[in-house]
Amino acid sequence: MSKKECIAMLLAGGQGSRLGALTQKIAKPAVSFGGKFRIIDFSLSNCSNSGIDTVGVLTQYRPYLLHAYVGSGEAWDLDSRDGGVSILPPYETQTGGAWYAGTADAITQNLDYIKANDPKYVLILSGDHLYRMDYRKMLKTHIENNADLTVSVMPVPWEEASRFGILTTDPEDGRITKFTEKPEKPDSNLASMGIYIFTWKKLKEYLINDEANEQSSNDFGKDIIPAMLNNGEKLVSYRFKGYWKDVGTIESLWEANMDLLSPNSGLQLSDDSWKIYGRTTGSPPHFTSKQAKVTHTLLSEGCEIYGDVSESVLFSDVKIGKGAKVEYSILMPGAVVEEGATVRYSIVAEKAVIAKGAEVGGSPSDSDVDNWGVAVVAELPVQRLDGVQQRFTLLGIPSGCLADEQGCVDGVLVADMRTGQVAVALLKAEDIAVSAAL
């Protein structure tokens, strides 16, 4: 008899390279979201709320912060003695070791963990999607259909379909008849959400066979699912109805945070029937001065507001100076906007500083919409021209770049390298100018 009906394997090792400067130092699932959360909170909370008490978190890229954040799993009530959260990084054996080569390989390298829990079913998740989902309903569909694999799906806009694994299903019973990973010319807009439930015995069989195939890329979408279809295994779809977003780009991350300010977006974190949990910072309550003006904004603990803020999401310990203006922006933990600075349509990463009087970002109406993008400012270590190590504010549009006082690299002037003072962050590469005194 199986020890567990269903356990979860949460893939959380992704770099998230399209998030540019935001993932220079942390993995994508550890990126801050919604004023007080990190992206991984959604998958962990879904597991907890769905009664799945055994979760393996597979990490790889820059895992330190993620390991420290997840910890014992207590924040999500996933710290039971008979289960809980287990951190599963790549490891070395007597025959050697290697990084996870693909999503399927990551699970293959942790077959012993699954065997130790001896489940009937294995739920495989991505740690970098935003959604609230009761996995019990998906599991019920899997069991009732006696399926070998169930894939959670939902329609996406046709113009985005090529970014996803695309399925064709039988309209009568939902059985999957075709699967193509990120097709150039999709013939359907029904997309895989990257959420799978496998019958454990069948999953083990295909992972072992895949590992022995030297031609395989060791990926679920490219190898495992097509192989199962070709062999006539029973694959069924589970149609999800609700908010779901893959925040893999700067624009999608900004949009998802802005969705929190919209009552009709479908992303509501105040619903007590399905809470999203996360680690708290222990910071004091937020403070707004007499001169401050805050409109339609999410504020977290520890914020100090002396300027004007509107249509924005502010994480813990953010500081807004006198005369500063922030609108349609996301300020991550510890970000500082000094006196007189202006931040618009931007993401300011953890502990980054917008210098006094600087201007960051701009409205789509101020420029050619086709060339417009969300500005990103992040604090990173940078080598000065004279060889003295300093810290600067780095701007990414949408990826990071650096420049000295004589000109720019990739079109954006960032700092006066002679003094180490952050000077400016501009939205459009074609509008090179200094907007703060050096």
Short mmCIF file of C-alpha atoms in Angstrom, two decimals:
data_model
loop_
_atom_site.label_atom_id
_atom_site.label_comp_id
_atom_site.label_asym_id
_atom_site.label_seq_id
_atom_site.Cartn_x
_atom_site.Cartn_y
_atom_site.Cartn_z
CA MET A 1 0.00 0.00 0.00
CA SER A 2 1.30 3.45 -0.93
CA LYS A 3 2.41 5.74 1.86
CA LYS A 4 0.97 8.81 0.12
CA GLU A 5 -1.83 9.24 -2.38
CA CYS A 6 -0.11 12.18 -4.08
CA ILE A 7 3.11 14.14 -3.59
CA ALA A 8 4.29 17.27 -5.43
CA MET A 9 7.58 17.94 -7.20
CA LEU A 10 8.04 21.69 -7.62
CA LEU A 11 10.51 22.78 -10.31
CA ALA A 12 12.12 25.95 -8.93
CA GLY A 13 15.55 26.05 -10.51
CA GLY A 14 14.85 28.40 -13.41
CA GLN A 15 17.04 31.41 -14.10
CA GLY A 16 14.35 33.55 -15.70
CA SER A 17 16.82 35.25 -18.04
CA ARG A 18 14.08 37.34 -19.67
CA LEU A 19 13.61 39.12 -16.34
CA GLY A 20 17.05 40.63 -16.89
CA ALA A 21 18.52 42.44 -13.92
CA LEU A 22 15.83 41.13 -11.55
CA THR A 23 17.28 37.62 -11.68
CA GLN A 24 20.98 38.47 -11.75
CA LYS A 25 21.31 37.34 -8.14
CA ILE A 26 18.24 35.18 -7.46
CA ALA A 27 16.22 32.45 -9.16
CA LYS A 28 12.98 33.38 -10.90
CA PRO A 29 10.70 31.71 -8.27
CA ALA A 30 12.33 33.91 -5.60
CA VAL A 31 11.41 37.19 -7.36
CA SER A 32 9.22 39.41 -5.20
CA PHE A 33 5.56 39.84 -6.07
CA GLY A 34 2.47 41.62 -4.83
CA GLY A 35 3.87 43.72 -2.00
CA LYS A 36 4.74 40.87 0.38
CA PHE A 37 5.17 37.61 -1.51
CA ARG A 38 7.62 35.77 -3.73
CA ILE A 39 6.44 33.96 -6.85
CA ILE A 40 6.99 30.50 -5.34
CA ASP A 41 4.46 31.30 -2.60
CA PHE A 42 1.61 30.58 -5.01
CA SER A 43 2.58 26.98 -5.80
CA LEU A 44 3.46 26.21 -2.17
CA SER A 45 0.18 27.72 -0.95
CA ASN A 46 -1.80 25.79 -3.56
CA CYS A 47 -0.22 22.56 -2.30
CA SER A 48 -1.01 23.38 1.31
CA ASN A 49 -4.58 24.41 0.56
CA SER A 50 -5.08 21.28 -1.55
CA GLY A 51 -4.00 18.97 1.25
CA ILE A 52 -0.75 17.93 -0.44
CA ASP A 53 1.64 17.81 2.51
CA THR A 54 4.76 16.38 0.85
CA VAL A 55 6.57 18.70 -1.55
CA GLY A 56 10.00 18.34 -3.11
CA VAL A 57 11.40 21.73 -4.20
CA LEU A 58 14.00 21.25 -6.95
CA THR A 59 16.46 24.15 -7.08
CA GLN A 60 19.49 24.93 -9.20
CA TYR A 61 20.19 28.51 -10.35
CA ARG A 62 21.39 30.82 -7.53
CA PRO A 63 19.52 28.86 -4.87
CA TYR A 64 20.70 30.46 -1.62
CA LEU A 65 17.87 32.97 -1.16
CA LEU A 66 15.26 30.42 -2.20
CA HIS A 67 16.61 27.83 0.25
CA ALA A 68 16.63 30.36 3.08
CA TYR A 69 13.15 31.60 2.21
CA VAL A 70 11.46 28.21 1.96
CA GLY A 71 13.29 26.88 5.02
CA SER A 72 11.32 24.19 6.84
CA GLY A 73 8.07 25.08 5.06
CA GLU A 74 6.45 26.37 8.26
CA ALA A 75 5.03 29.48 6.58
CA TRP A 76 2.87 27.25 4.36
CA ASP A 77 2.08 24.66 7.05
CA LEU A 78 4.34 22.24 5.20
CA ASP A 79 6.61 21.25 8.08
CA SER A 80 4.97 18.02 9.23
CA ARG A 81 7.10 15.10 10.41
CA ASP A 82 5.38 12.77 7.96
CA GLY A 83 6.04 14.89 4.88
CA GLY A 84 6.66 18.62 4.59
CA VAL A 85 9.02 20.46 2.26
CA SER A 86 12.33 18.99 1.10
CA ILE A 87 14.89 21.07 -0.81
CA LEU A 88 16.34 19.00 -3.67
CA PRO A 89 19.36 20.59 -5.41
CA PRO A 90 21.57 18.68 -7.86
CA TYR A 91 24.02 16.41 -6.07
CA GLU A 92 27.12 14.33 -6.69
CA THR A 93 27.30 10.55 -6.45
CA GLN A 94 30.15 8.03 -6.63
CA THR A 95 29.79 8.04 -10.42
CA GLY A 96 29.80 11.85 -10.65
CA GLY A 97 27.20 14.58 -10.73
CA ALA A 98 25.67 17.09 -13.07
CA TRP A 99 23.26 20.00 -13.23
CA TYR A 100 19.68 19.19 -14.07
CA ALA A 101 19.71 18.83 -17.86
CA GLY A 102 15.97 19.41 -18.30
CA THR A 103 12.65 19.23 -16.49
CA ALA A 104 12.43 15.44 -16.84
CA ASP A 105 16.06 14.95 -15.83
CA ALA A 106 15.44 16.98 -12.66
CA ILE A 107 12.75 14.49 -11.62
CA THR A 108 14.86 11.52 -12.70
CA GLN A 109 17.72 12.63 -10.44
CA ASN A 110 15.27 12.58 -7.53
CA LEU A 111 13.56 9.26 -8.13
CA ASP A 112 14.83 8.04 -4.77
CA TYR A 113 12.91 10.83 -3.05
CA ILE A 114 9.69 9.78 -4.78
CA LYS A 115 10.33 6.09 -4.06
CA ALA A 116 10.81 6.86 -0.37
CA ASN A 117 7.35 8.43 -0.25
CA ASP A 118 5.83 5.69 -2.45
CA PRO A 119 2.88 7.69 -3.83
CA LYS A 120 0.14 6.57 -6.19
CA TYR A 121 0.35 9.84 -8.10
CA VAL A 122 2.95 12.55 -8.65
CA LEU A 123 2.02 16.20 -9.21
CA ILE A 124 4.67 18.16 -11.12
CA LEU A 125 4.57 21.94 -10.87
CA SER A 126 6.46 25.01 -11.95
CA GLY A 127 7.52 27.40 -9.22
CA ASP A 128 7.22 30.54 -11.34
CA HIS A 129 3.52 30.88 -12.21
CA LEU A 130 0.87 32.99 -10.50
CA TYR A 131 -2.48 31.28 -9.94
CA ARG A 132 -4.74 29.80 -7.27
CA MET A 133 -5.75 26.21 -7.98
CA ASP A 134 -7.25 23.30 -6.07
CA TYR A 135 -5.13 20.36 -7.19
CA ARG A 136 -7.67 17.95 -5.66
CA LYS A 137 -10.09 18.68 -8.51
CA MET A 138 -7.40 17.91 -11.08
CA LEU A 139 -6.49 14.70 -9.25
CA LYS A 140 -10.14 13.67 -9.23
CA THR A 141 -10.25 14.10 -13.02
CA HIS A 142 -7.10 12.00 -13.34
CA ILE A 143 -8.48 9.16 -11.21
CA GLU A 144 -11.96 9.14 -12.76
CA ASN A 145 -10.46 8.86 -16.25
CA ASN A 146 -7.96 6.19 -15.19
CA ALA A 147 -5.37 8.38 -16.92
CA ASP A 148 -1.63 7.85 -17.15
CA LEU A 149 -1.07 11.60 -17.36
CA THR A 150 -3.34 14.59 -16.85
CA VAL A 151 -2.26 18.02 -18.13
CA SER A 152 -3.82 21.24 -16.85
CA VAL A 153 -4.71 23.45 -19.83
CA MET A 154 -6.33 26.75 -20.68
CA PRO A 155 -6.78 28.81 -23.85
CA VAL A 156 -4.28 31.61 -24.47
CA PRO A 157 -4.33 34.47 -27.01
CA TRP A 158 -3.38 33.18 -30.46
CA GLU A 159 -0.50 35.64 -30.72
CA GLU A 160 1.06 34.08 -27.59
CA ALA A 161 0.40 30.42 -28.43
CA SER A 162 3.89 29.79 -29.81
CA ARG A 163 5.34 30.39 -26.32
CA PHE A 164 3.60 27.32 -24.88
CA GLY A 165 3.15 23.61 -25.34
CA ILE A 166 0.01 23.41 -27.48
CA LEU A 167 -2.54 20.59 -27.30
CA THR A 168 -5.39 19.23 -29.38
CA THR A 169 -8.07 17.35 -27.45
CA ASP A 170 -11.11 15.23 -28.18
CA PRO A 171 -14.09 17.54 -27.61
CA GLU A 172 -16.17 14.74 -26.09
CA ASP A 173 -13.88 13.30 -23.40
CA GLY A 174 -10.96 15.74 -23.24
CA ARG A 175 -8.42 13.12 -24.22
CA ILE A 176 -5.22 14.63 -25.62
CA THR A 177 -4.65 13.64 -29.25
CA LYS A 178 -1.75 15.92 -30.15
CA PHE A 179 0.94 17.85 -28.30
CA THR A 180 3.53 20.23 -29.77
CA GLU A 181 6.08 22.08 -27.67
CA LYS A 182 6.24 25.79 -28.60
CA PRO A 183 5.22 25.42 -32.28
CA GLU A 184 6.16 28.18 -34.73
CA LYS A 185 2.72 27.95 -36.33
CA PRO A 186 0.28 26.64 -33.72
CA ASP A 187 -2.91 24.96 -34.92
CA SER A 188 -4.59 25.43 -31.52
CA ASN A 189 -4.51 27.95 -28.71
CA LEU A 190 -5.11 25.40 -25.95
CA ALA A 191 -1.94 25.66 -23.89
CA SER A 192 -0.31 23.48 -21.29
CA MET A 193 0.08 25.26 -17.96
CA GLY A 194 3.09 23.12 -17.05
CA ILE A 195 1.07 21.35 -14.35
CA TYR A 196 1.04 17.55 -14.65
CA ILE A 197 -0.33 14.64 -12.65
CA PHE A 198 1.26 11.29 -13.47
CA THR A 199 0.41 7.86 -12.25
CA TRP A 200 3.65 7.10 -10.43
CA LYS A 201 4.37 3.69 -11.98
CA LYS A 202 3.95 5.09 -15.48
CA LEU A 203 6.08 8.16 -14.74
CA LYS A 204 8.90 6.01 -13.38
CA GLU A 205 8.84 3.81 -16.49
CA TYR A 206 9.11 6.73 -18.91
CA LEU A 207 11.76 8.58 -16.92
CA ILE A 208 14.01 5.51 -16.81
CA ASN A 209 13.59 4.97 -20.55
CA ASP A 210 14.22 8.66 -21.24
CA GLU A 211 17.43 8.64 -19.23
CA ALA A 212 18.72 5.74 -21.34
CA ASN A 213 18.00 7.61 -24.58
CA GLU A 214 21.12 9.56 -25.54
CA GLN A 215 19.14 11.55 -28.13
CA SER A 216 16.67 12.90 -25.57
CA SER A 217 16.74 16.46 -24.29
CA ASN A 218 15.25 15.13 -21.03
CA ASP A 219 12.27 17.46 -21.10
CA PHE A 220 8.61 16.72 -20.37
CA GLY A 221 7.25 18.83 -23.22
CA LYS A 222 9.80 17.77 -25.82
CA ASP A 223 10.32 14.11 -24.90
CA ILE A 224 8.15 12.49 -22.21
CA ILE A 225 4.71 13.66 -23.33
CA PRO A 226 5.29 12.98 -27.07
CA ALA A 227 6.65 9.51 -26.21
CA MET A 228 3.57 8.70 -24.15
CA LEU A 229 1.27 9.88 -26.93
CA ASN A 230 3.14 7.84 -29.54
CA ASN A 231 2.82 4.73 -27.36
CA GLY A 232 -0.92 5.14 -26.97
CA GLU A 233 -0.93 5.98 -23.25
CA LYS A 234 -4.02 7.68 -21.91
CA LEU A 235 -3.42 11.42 -21.64
CA VAL A 236 -6.31 13.64 -20.60
CA SER A 237 -6.72 17.37 -20.17
CA TYR A 238 -7.99 19.29 -17.18
CA ARG A 239 -9.42 22.68 -18.13
CA PHE A 240 -8.56 25.35 -15.61
CA LYS A 241 -10.84 28.37 -15.30
CA GLY A 242 -9.30 31.20 -13.39
CA TYR A 243 -6.39 33.62 -13.29
CA TRP A 244 -3.05 32.18 -14.39
CA LYS A 245 0.03 34.04 -15.52
CA ASP A 246 3.52 33.03 -16.52
CA VAL A 247 5.56 36.01 -15.32
CA GLY A 248 8.54 35.25 -17.51
CA THR A 249 9.09 38.76 -18.85
CA ILE A 250 9.46 42.25 -17.39
CA GLU A 251 6.16 43.30 -18.95
CA SER A 252 4.20 40.29 -17.65
CA LEU A 253 5.58 40.74 -14.12
CA TRP A 254 4.63 44.42 -14.15
CA GLU A 255 1.17 43.62 -15.55
CA ALA A 256 0.53 40.96 -12.90
CA ASN A 257 1.37 43.39 -10.09
CA MET A 258 -0.90 46.00 -11.66
CA ASP A 259 -3.65 43.35 -11.82
CA LEU A 260 -3.71 43.40 -8.02
CA LEU A 261 -5.04 46.95 -8.22
CA SER A 262 -7.86 45.96 -10.57
CA PRO A 263 -11.01 44.49 -8.98
CA ASN A 264 -11.91 42.63 -12.19
CA SER A 265 -8.54 41.04 -13.00
CA GLY A 266 -9.32 37.75 -11.31
CA LEU A 267 -6.22 37.97 -9.11
CA GLN A 268 -7.50 38.68 -5.61
CA LEU A 269 -5.23 38.01 -2.65
CA SER A 270 -7.83 39.01 -0.05
CA ASP A 271 -9.94 35.86 -0.57
CA ASP A 272 -9.78 34.00 2.76
CA SER A 273 -11.17 30.83 1.21
CA TRP A 274 -7.87 30.23 -0.61
CA LYS A 275 -5.09 32.12 1.09
CA ILE A 276 -1.66 32.72 -0.34
CA TYR A 277 0.93 32.37 2.41
CA GLY A 278 4.47 33.71 2.65
CA ARG A 279 7.27 34.57 5.05
CA THR A 280 6.81 37.81 6.98
CA THR A 281 9.57 40.37 7.40
CA GLY A 282 8.88 41.47 10.97
CA SER A 283 9.09 45.14 9.94
CA PRO A 284 7.02 47.78 11.79
CA PRO A 285 3.74 49.17 10.38
CA HIS A 286 4.01 51.47 7.39
CA PHE A 287 4.14 55.23 7.91
CA THR A 288 2.79 58.10 5.80
CA SER A 289 3.75 61.68 6.66
CA LYS A 290 1.42 64.67 6.66
CA GLN A 291 2.85 65.75 3.32
CA ALA A 292 2.45 62.31 1.70
CA LYS A 293 -0.29 61.50 -0.76
CA VAL A 294 -1.06 57.83 -1.43
CA THR A 295 -3.73 56.81 -3.96
CA HIS A 296 -4.84 53.34 -5.08
CA THR A 297 -1.66 51.66 -3.91
CA LEU A 298 -0.70 48.48 -2.05
CA LEU A 299 1.61 49.24 0.89
CA SER A 300 3.46 46.66 2.93
CA GLU A 301 4.97 46.84 6.40
CA GLY A 302 7.93 49.08 7.11
CA CYS A 303 7.25 51.58 4.29
CA GLU A 304 7.95 55.26 4.94
CA ILE A 305 6.17 57.63 2.57
CA TYR A 306 6.94 61.37 2.43
CA GLY A 307 6.11 61.99 -1.23
CA ASP A 308 3.30 61.13 -3.68
CA VAL A 309 2.47 57.54 -4.68
CA SER A 310 -0.33 56.34 -6.94
CA GLU A 311 -1.30 53.15 -8.83
CA SER A 312 1.69 51.27 -7.43
CA VAL A 313 2.75 48.25 -5.39
CA LEU A 314 5.24 48.91 -2.57
CA PHE A 315 6.96 46.06 -0.74
CA SER A 316 8.33 46.10 2.78
CA ASP A 317 10.74 48.81 3.96
CA VAL A 318 10.41 51.01 0.87
CA LYS A 319 11.31 54.67 1.42
CA ILE A 320 9.83 57.54 -0.64
CA GLY A 321 11.46 60.94 -0.02
CA LYS A 322 9.92 64.42 0.15
CA GLY A 323 8.75 65.74 -3.18
CA ALA A 324 9.29 62.37 -4.88
CA LYS A 325 6.61 60.99 -7.19
CA VAL A 326 5.91 57.33 -7.92
CA GLU A 327 3.18 56.09 -10.25
CA TYR A 328 2.33 52.82 -12.00
CA SER A 329 5.42 51.23 -10.52
CA ILE A 330 6.58 48.28 -8.43
CA LEU A 331 9.09 48.97 -5.67
CA MET A 332 10.57 45.81 -4.21
CA PRO A 333 11.81 45.34 -0.60
CA GLY A 334 14.15 48.03 0.67
CA ALA A 335 13.99 50.18 -2.48
CA VAL A 336 14.60 53.91 -1.95
CA VAL A 337 13.35 56.87 -3.98
CA GLU A 338 15.19 59.96 -2.79
CA GLU A 339 13.88 63.53 -2.60
CA GLY A 340 12.49 65.03 -5.78
CA ALA A 341 12.96 61.88 -7.87
CA THR A 342 10.26 60.65 -10.27
CA VAL A 343 9.52 56.99 -10.96
CA ARG A 344 6.91 56.05 -13.55
CA TYR A 345 5.99 52.71 -15.13
CA SER A 346 9.00 51.03 -13.58
CA ILE A 347 10.15 48.09 -11.49
CA VAL A 348 12.70 49.05 -8.85
CA ALA A 349 14.40 45.92 -7.51
CA GLU A 350 15.34 45.09 -3.93
CA LYS A 351 17.52 47.71 -2.19
CA ALA A 352 18.03 49.75 -5.36
CA VAL A 353 18.25 53.51 -4.90
CA ILE A 354 16.81 56.17 -7.20
CA ALA A 355 19.03 59.19 -6.67
CA LYS A 356 17.82 62.62 -5.64
CA GLY A 357 16.14 64.41 -8.55
CA ALA A 358 16.51 61.49 -10.99
CA GLU A 359 13.76 60.52 -13.44
CA VAL A 360 13.02 56.88 -14.19
CA GLY A 361 10.60 55.53 -16.78
CA GLY A 362 7.77 57.12 -18.66
CA SER A 363 4.20 56.63 -19.82
CA PRO A 364 3.35 54.82 -23.07
CA SER A 365 1.62 58.01 -24.16
CA ASP A 366 4.92 59.87 -23.98
CA SER A 367 6.60 57.77 -26.65
CA ASP A 368 6.12 55.46 -29.59
CA VAL A 369 4.14 52.54 -28.17
CA ASP A 370 6.10 50.06 -30.29
CA ASN A 371 9.35 51.17 -28.63
CA TRP A 372 7.96 51.59 -25.13
CA GLY A 373 8.85 49.26 -22.29
CA VAL A 374 8.80 49.05 -18.52
CA ALA A 375 11.99 50.43 -16.94
CA VAL A 376 13.89 48.19 -14.51
CA VAL A 377 16.35 49.44 -11.90
CA ALA A 378 18.38 46.99 -9.83
CA GLU A 379 21.35 47.25 -7.49
CA LEU A 380 24.29 45.16 -8.67
CA PRO A 381 28.03 45.12 -8.04
CA VAL A 382 29.84 46.97 -10.81
CA GLN A 383 33.56 47.46 -11.50
CA ARG A 384 34.53 51.12 -11.77
CA LEU A 385 36.74 52.28 -14.62
CA ASP A 386 39.57 53.00 -12.24
CA GLY A 387 39.38 49.51 -10.77
CA VAL A 388 37.74 50.50 -7.48
CA GLN A 389 34.78 48.25 -6.66
CA GLN A 390 31.54 50.15 -6.05
CA ARG A 391 27.79 49.56 -6.16
CA PHE A 392 25.61 51.28 -8.71
CA THR A 393 22.05 51.31 -9.80
CA LEU A 394 21.72 49.28 -12.99
CA LEU A 395 18.97 49.90 -15.51
CA GLY A 396 17.59 47.23 -17.80
CA ILE A 397 15.40 48.02 -20.82
CA PRO A 398 14.50 45.19 -20.70
CA SER A 399 17.95 43.81 -19.95
CA GLY A 400 20.74 45.47 -17.98
CA CYS A 401 23.45 47.76 -19.30
CA LEU A 402 26.22 50.00 -17.98
CA ALA A 403 27.85 53.21 -19.11
CA ASP A 404 30.43 55.78 -18.14
CA GLU A 405 30.20 59.58 -18.22
CA GLN A 406 31.44 59.74 -21.80
CA GLY A 407 28.63 57.73 -23.34
CA CYS A 408 26.54 54.64 -23.08
CA VAL A 409 26.55 50.93 -23.69
CA ASP A 410 23.29 49.54 -25.07
CA GLY A 411 21.80 53.02 -25.13
CA VAL A 412 21.33 54.03 -21.50
CA LEU A 413 23.45 56.28 -19.28
CA VAL A 414 23.48 54.94 -15.74
CA ALA A 415 26.09 56.52 -13.50
CA ASP A 416 29.04 58.87 -13.29
CA MET A 417 31.82 56.32 -12.89
CA ARG A 418 34.23 58.95 -11.54
CA THR A 419 32.20 59.53 -8.37
CA GLY A 420 30.10 56.39 -8.16
CA GLN A 421 26.96 58.54 -7.91
CA VAL A 422 23.88 57.21 -9.66
CA ALA A 423 22.79 59.81 -12.15
CA VAL A 424 19.90 58.75 -14.31
CA ALA A 425 17.68 55.98 -15.57
CA LEU A 426 15.87 56.59 -18.84
CA LEU A 427 13.13 54.62 -20.51
CA LYS A 428 14.01 54.98 -24.18
CA ALA A 429 17.44 54.21 -25.53
CA GLU A 430 17.02 56.84 -28.24
CA ASP A 431 16.56 59.63 -25.66
CA ILE A 432 19.96 59.74 -24.00
CA ALA A 433 20.12 62.55 -21.45
CA VAL A 434 21.16 63.25 -17.88
CA SER A 435 18.18 64.16 -15.71
CA ALA A 436 19.92 64.55 -12.38
CA ALA A 437 22.86 66.67 -11.41
CA LEU A 438 26.13 64.81 -11.02
#
